Amino acid sequence: MKINWGTGIVLSFIGFIAFILFFVVRMSMDDRANHDLVTEEYYKKELSYQKEIDAMEVVSKLPYPPQLIRTDSGMTVRFPENMIPSKINGKVSLYRPSNKHLDFDFPISLSNTHLLIPDKRLLDGRWDIDVSWDYEGETYLFRKSFTY
């Protein structure tokens, strides 16, 4: 049987479509392909994004902005010197982009103007930190990425 050029084009299209469908099915069934959202409640977090922008803008206008300093015992978050530590309450969130099982949150409780994140909690690599706190009715958000 002789195949003419029209039949060859149709067979080529069918072969190409089968090839693409094979890889789509293979990738969607593969357990190694992780299709999780970055955060569990992504859409709820998206609705509060304007409040985060406003809180970050308040931090950028501070005369003494917070600092993130690496020490021998871990990472130190240094709060503004002009704030009274006992009036600061909020939480620190550490996010590891490469592994969501390493993410953790803890509340802020200060006796002086700095907060230590212990060395044993941080693995080498990239981290994103969000420090959210309230002080005298104002909300502040300090966000930074660092490599430990």
PDB file of C-alpha atoms in Angstrom:
ATOM      1  CA  MET A   1       0.000   0.000   0.000  1.00  0.00           C
ATOM      2  CA  LYS A   2       1.339   3.374  -0.969  1.00  0.00           C
ATOM      3  CA  ILE A   3       0.863   6.370   1.382  1.00  0.00           C
ATOM      4  CA  ASN A   4       0.244   9.700  -0.338  1.00  0.00           C
ATOM      5  CA  TRP A   5       1.248  13.072   1.122  1.00  0.00           C
ATOM      6  CA  GLY A   6      -2.227  13.825   2.558  1.00  0.00           C
ATOM      7  CA  THR A   7      -2.279  10.588   4.528  1.00  0.00           C
ATOM      8  CA  GLY A   8       1.300  11.271   5.722  1.00  0.00           C
ATOM      9  CA  ILE A   9       0.301  14.704   7.078  1.00  0.00           C
ATOM     10  CA  VAL A  10      -2.709  13.264   8.924  1.00  0.00           C
ATOM     11  CA  LEU A  11      -0.580  10.469  10.427  1.00  0.00           C
ATOM     12  CA  SER A  12       2.048  13.041  11.484  1.00  0.00           C
ATOM     13  CA  PHE A  13      -0.583  15.147  13.253  1.00  0.00           C
ATOM     14  CA  ILE A  14      -2.027  12.090  15.012  1.00  0.00           C
ATOM     15  CA  GLY A  15       1.461  11.015  16.086  1.00  0.00           C
ATOM     16  CA  PHE A  16       2.292  14.496  17.418  1.00  0.00           C
ATOM     17  CA  ILE A  17      -0.981  14.759  19.369  1.00  0.00           C
ATOM     18  CA  ALA A  18      -0.454  11.297  20.870  1.00  0.00           C
ATOM     19  CA  PHE A  19       3.101  12.283  21.866  1.00  0.00           C
ATOM     20  CA  ILE A  20       1.907  15.460  23.632  1.00  0.00           C
ATOM     21  CA  LEU A  21      -0.989  13.681  25.372  1.00  0.00           C
ATOM     22  CA  PHE A  22       1.381  10.963  26.617  1.00  0.00           C
ATOM     23  CA  PHE A  23       3.588  13.542  28.364  1.00  0.00           C
ATOM     24  CA  VAL A  24       0.654  15.513  29.777  1.00  0.00           C
ATOM     25  CA  VAL A  25      -0.837  12.385  31.336  1.00  0.00           C
ATOM     26  CA  ARG A  26       2.561  11.212  32.562  1.00  0.00           C
ATOM     27  CA  MET A  27       3.363  14.525  34.286  1.00  0.00           C
ATOM     28  CA  SER A  28      -0.068  14.887  35.881  1.00  0.00           C
ATOM     29  CA  MET A  29       0.091  11.359  37.341  1.00  0.00           C
ATOM     30  CA  ASP A  30       3.689  11.583  38.566  1.00  0.00           C
ATOM     31  CA  ASP A  31       4.028  11.961  42.354  1.00  0.00           C
ATOM     32  CA  ARG A  32       7.324  13.816  42.010  1.00  0.00           C
ATOM     33  CA  ALA A  33       5.570  16.743  40.301  1.00  0.00           C
ATOM     34  CA  ASN A  34       4.289  18.751  43.258  1.00  0.00           C
ATOM     35  CA  HIS A  35       1.378  21.025  42.294  1.00  0.00           C
ATOM     36  CA  ASP A  36       0.708  22.569  45.708  1.00  0.00           C
ATOM     37  CA  LEU A  37       0.017  26.238  46.150  1.00  0.00           C
ATOM     38  CA  VAL A  38       2.679  28.221  47.974  1.00  0.00           C
ATOM     39  CA  THR A  39       0.418  28.711  50.968  1.00  0.00           C
ATOM     40  CA  GLU A  40      -2.523  26.584  52.065  1.00  0.00           C
ATOM     41  CA  GLU A  41      -5.081  29.436  52.072  1.00  0.00           C
ATOM     42  CA  TYR A  42      -3.807  31.323  49.055  1.00  0.00           C
ATOM     43  CA  TYR A  43      -7.030  33.125  48.106  1.00  0.00           C
ATOM     44  CA  LYS A  44      -7.804  34.239  51.649  1.00  0.00           C
ATOM     45  CA  LYS A  45      -4.291  35.641  51.953  1.00  0.00           C
ATOM     46  CA  GLU A  46      -4.675  37.483  48.642  1.00  0.00           C
ATOM     47  CA  LEU A  47      -7.664  39.451  50.002  1.00  0.00           C
ATOM     48  CA  SER A  48      -5.575  40.870  52.863  1.00  0.00           C
ATOM     49  CA  TYR A  49      -2.677  41.879  50.623  1.00  0.00           C
ATOM     50  CA  GLN A  50      -3.456  45.638  50.714  1.00  0.00           C
ATOM     51  CA  LYS A  51      -3.151  45.612  54.503  1.00  0.00           C
ATOM     52  CA  GLU A  52       0.296  44.026  54.118  1.00  0.00           C
ATOM     53  CA  ILE A  53       1.353  46.720  51.654  1.00  0.00           C
ATOM     54  CA  ASP A  54       0.242  49.439  54.081  1.00  0.00           C
ATOM     55  CA  ALA A  55       2.081  47.774  56.985  1.00  0.00           C
ATOM     56  CA  MET A  56       5.295  47.493  54.923  1.00  0.00           C
ATOM     57  CA  GLU A  57       4.989  51.157  53.965  1.00  0.00           C
ATOM     58  CA  VAL A  58       4.743  52.117  57.662  1.00  0.00           C
ATOM     59  CA  VAL A  59       7.982  50.165  58.312  1.00  0.00           C
ATOM     60  CA  SER A  60       9.760  51.910  55.423  1.00  0.00           C
ATOM     61  CA  LYS A  61       8.970  55.302  56.999  1.00  0.00           C
ATOM     62  CA  LEU A  62      10.480  54.407  60.386  1.00  0.00           C
ATOM     63  CA  PRO A  63      13.576  56.438  61.337  1.00  0.00           C
ATOM     64  CA  TYR A  64      15.218  53.238  62.645  1.00  0.00           C
ATOM     65  CA  PRO A  65      13.945  50.315  60.550  1.00  0.00           C
ATOM     66  CA  PRO A  66      14.262  46.721  61.784  1.00  0.00           C
ATOM     67  CA  GLN A  67      17.442  44.846  60.937  1.00  0.00           C
ATOM     68  CA  LEU A  68      18.250  41.200  60.347  1.00  0.00           C
ATOM     69  CA  ILE A  69      21.714  40.248  61.621  1.00  0.00           C
ATOM     70  CA  ARG A  70      23.432  36.851  61.481  1.00  0.00           C
ATOM     71  CA  THR A  71      25.230  35.882  64.678  1.00  0.00           C
ATOM     72  CA  ASP A  72      26.997  32.732  65.902  1.00  0.00           C
ATOM     73  CA  SER A  73      23.899  31.604  67.785  1.00  0.00           C
ATOM     74  CA  GLY A  74      21.408  32.242  64.941  1.00  0.00           C
ATOM     75  CA  MET A  75      19.607  35.137  63.238  1.00  0.00           C
ATOM     76  CA  THR A  76      18.773  38.222  65.247  1.00  0.00           C
ATOM     77  CA  VAL A  77      15.856  40.483  64.412  1.00  0.00           C
ATOM     78  CA  ARG A  78      16.652  43.913  65.840  1.00  0.00           C
ATOM     79  CA  PHE A  79      13.570  46.064  66.371  1.00  0.00           C
ATOM     80  CA  PRO A  80      13.661  49.882  66.283  1.00  0.00           C
ATOM     81  CA  GLU A  81      15.402  51.345  69.337  1.00  0.00           C
ATOM     82  CA  ASN A  82      12.653  53.905  69.933  1.00  0.00           C
ATOM     83  CA  MET A  83       9.987  51.215  70.575  1.00  0.00           C
ATOM     84  CA  ILE A  84       9.320  49.868  74.055  1.00  0.00           C
ATOM     85  CA  PRO A  85       9.881  46.071  73.818  1.00  0.00           C
ATOM     86  CA  SER A  86       7.099  45.119  76.229  1.00  0.00           C
ATOM     87  CA  LYS A  87       4.494  46.863  74.030  1.00  0.00           C
ATOM     88  CA  ILE A  88       5.497  44.931  70.879  1.00  0.00           C
ATOM     89  CA  ASN A  89       3.379  41.867  70.147  1.00  0.00           C
ATOM     90  CA  GLY A  90       3.022  39.890  66.960  1.00  0.00           C
ATOM     91  CA  LYS A  91       4.549  36.900  65.222  1.00  0.00           C
ATOM     92  CA  VAL A  92       7.538  35.847  63.154  1.00  0.00           C
ATOM     93  CA  SER A  93       7.006  33.559  60.156  1.00  0.00           C
ATOM     94  CA  LEU A  94       9.888  31.794  58.468  1.00  0.00           C
ATOM     95  CA  TYR A  95       9.199  30.289  55.064  1.00  0.00           C
ATOM     96  CA  ARG A  96      11.520  27.908  53.234  1.00  0.00           C
ATOM     97  CA  PRO A  97      10.718  28.048  49.471  1.00  0.00           C
ATOM     98  CA  SER A  98      12.332  24.674  48.763  1.00  0.00           C
ATOM     99  CA  ASN A  99      10.546  22.680  51.503  1.00  0.00           C
ATOM    100  CA  LYS A 100       7.241  23.638  53.113  1.00  0.00           C
ATOM    101  CA  HIS A 101       7.806  21.169  55.969  1.00  0.00           C
ATOM    102  CA  LEU A 102      10.556  23.435  57.345  1.00  0.00           C
ATOM    103  CA  ASP A 103       8.254  26.482  57.639  1.00  0.00           C
ATOM    104  CA  PHE A 104       7.484  27.658  61.157  1.00  0.00           C
ATOM    105  CA  ASP A 105       5.867  30.524  63.074  1.00  0.00           C
ATOM    106  CA  PHE A 106       6.364  31.729  66.619  1.00  0.00           C
ATOM    107  CA  PRO A 107       5.029  34.637  68.674  1.00  0.00           C
ATOM    108  CA  ILE A 108       7.112  37.672  69.533  1.00  0.00           C
ATOM    109  CA  SER A 109       7.891  38.103  73.207  1.00  0.00           C
ATOM    110  CA  LEU A 110      10.619  40.603  73.932  1.00  0.00           C
ATOM    111  CA  SER A 111      12.490  41.714  76.998  1.00  0.00           C
ATOM    112  CA  ASN A 112      14.892  43.848  74.957  1.00  0.00           C
ATOM    113  CA  THR A 113      14.916  45.230  71.412  1.00  0.00           C
ATOM    114  CA  HIS A 114      16.123  42.096  69.660  1.00  0.00           C
ATOM    115  CA  LEU A 115      14.743  38.627  69.009  1.00  0.00           C
ATOM    116  CA  LEU A 116      16.971  35.589  68.418  1.00  0.00           C
ATOM    117  CA  ILE A 117      16.014  32.794  66.035  1.00  0.00           C
ATOM    118  CA  PRO A 118      18.145  29.835  67.195  1.00  0.00           C
ATOM    119  CA  ASP A 119      20.738  28.300  64.912  1.00  0.00           C
ATOM    120  CA  LYS A 120      19.281  24.806  65.363  1.00  0.00           C
ATOM    121  CA  ARG A 121      15.967  25.864  63.732  1.00  0.00           C
ATOM    122  CA  LEU A 122      17.590  27.181  60.550  1.00  0.00           C
ATOM    123  CA  LEU A 123      19.115  24.962  57.876  1.00  0.00           C
ATOM    124  CA  ASP A 124      21.529  26.285  55.283  1.00  0.00           C
ATOM    125  CA  GLY A 125      19.815  27.818  52.278  1.00  0.00           C
ATOM    126  CA  ARG A 126      17.318  30.509  51.364  1.00  0.00           C
ATOM    127  CA  TRP A 127      14.669  31.680  53.835  1.00  0.00           C
ATOM    128  CA  ASP A 128      11.927  34.307  53.661  1.00  0.00           C
ATOM    129  CA  ILE A 129      11.048  36.013  56.931  1.00  0.00           C
ATOM    130  CA  ASP A 130       7.919  37.985  57.781  1.00  0.00           C
ATOM    131  CA  VAL A 131       7.897  39.869  61.066  1.00  0.00           C
ATOM    132  CA  SER A 132       4.441  41.249  61.773  1.00  0.00           C
ATOM    133  CA  TRP A 133       3.834  43.236  64.933  1.00  0.00           C
ATOM    134  CA  ASP A 134       1.493  45.753  66.510  1.00  0.00           C
ATOM    135  CA  TYR A 135       2.777  48.691  68.497  1.00  0.00           C
ATOM    136  CA  GLU A 136       0.500  51.325  69.998  1.00  0.00           C
ATOM    137  CA  GLY A 137      -2.347  50.648  67.570  1.00  0.00           C
ATOM    138  CA  GLU A 138      -0.172  50.631  64.433  1.00  0.00           C
ATOM    139  CA  THR A 139       0.534  47.477  62.395  1.00  0.00           C
ATOM    140  CA  TYR A 140       4.034  46.874  61.041  1.00  0.00           C
ATOM    141  CA  LEU A 141       5.338  44.255  58.596  1.00  0.00           C
ATOM    142  CA  PHE A 142       9.010  43.609  57.915  1.00  0.00           C
ATOM    143  CA  ARG A 143       9.656  41.192  55.042  1.00  0.00           C
ATOM    144  CA  LYS A 144      13.037  40.045  53.847  1.00  0.00           C
ATOM    145  CA  SER A 145      14.767  37.115  52.150  1.00  0.00           C
ATOM    146  CA  PHE A 146      18.114  35.854  53.395  1.00  0.00           C
ATOM    147  CA  THR A 147      20.505  32.991  52.857  1.00  0.00           C
ATOM    148  CA  TYR A 148      21.641  31.207  55.987  1.00  0.00           C
TER     149      TYR A 148
END
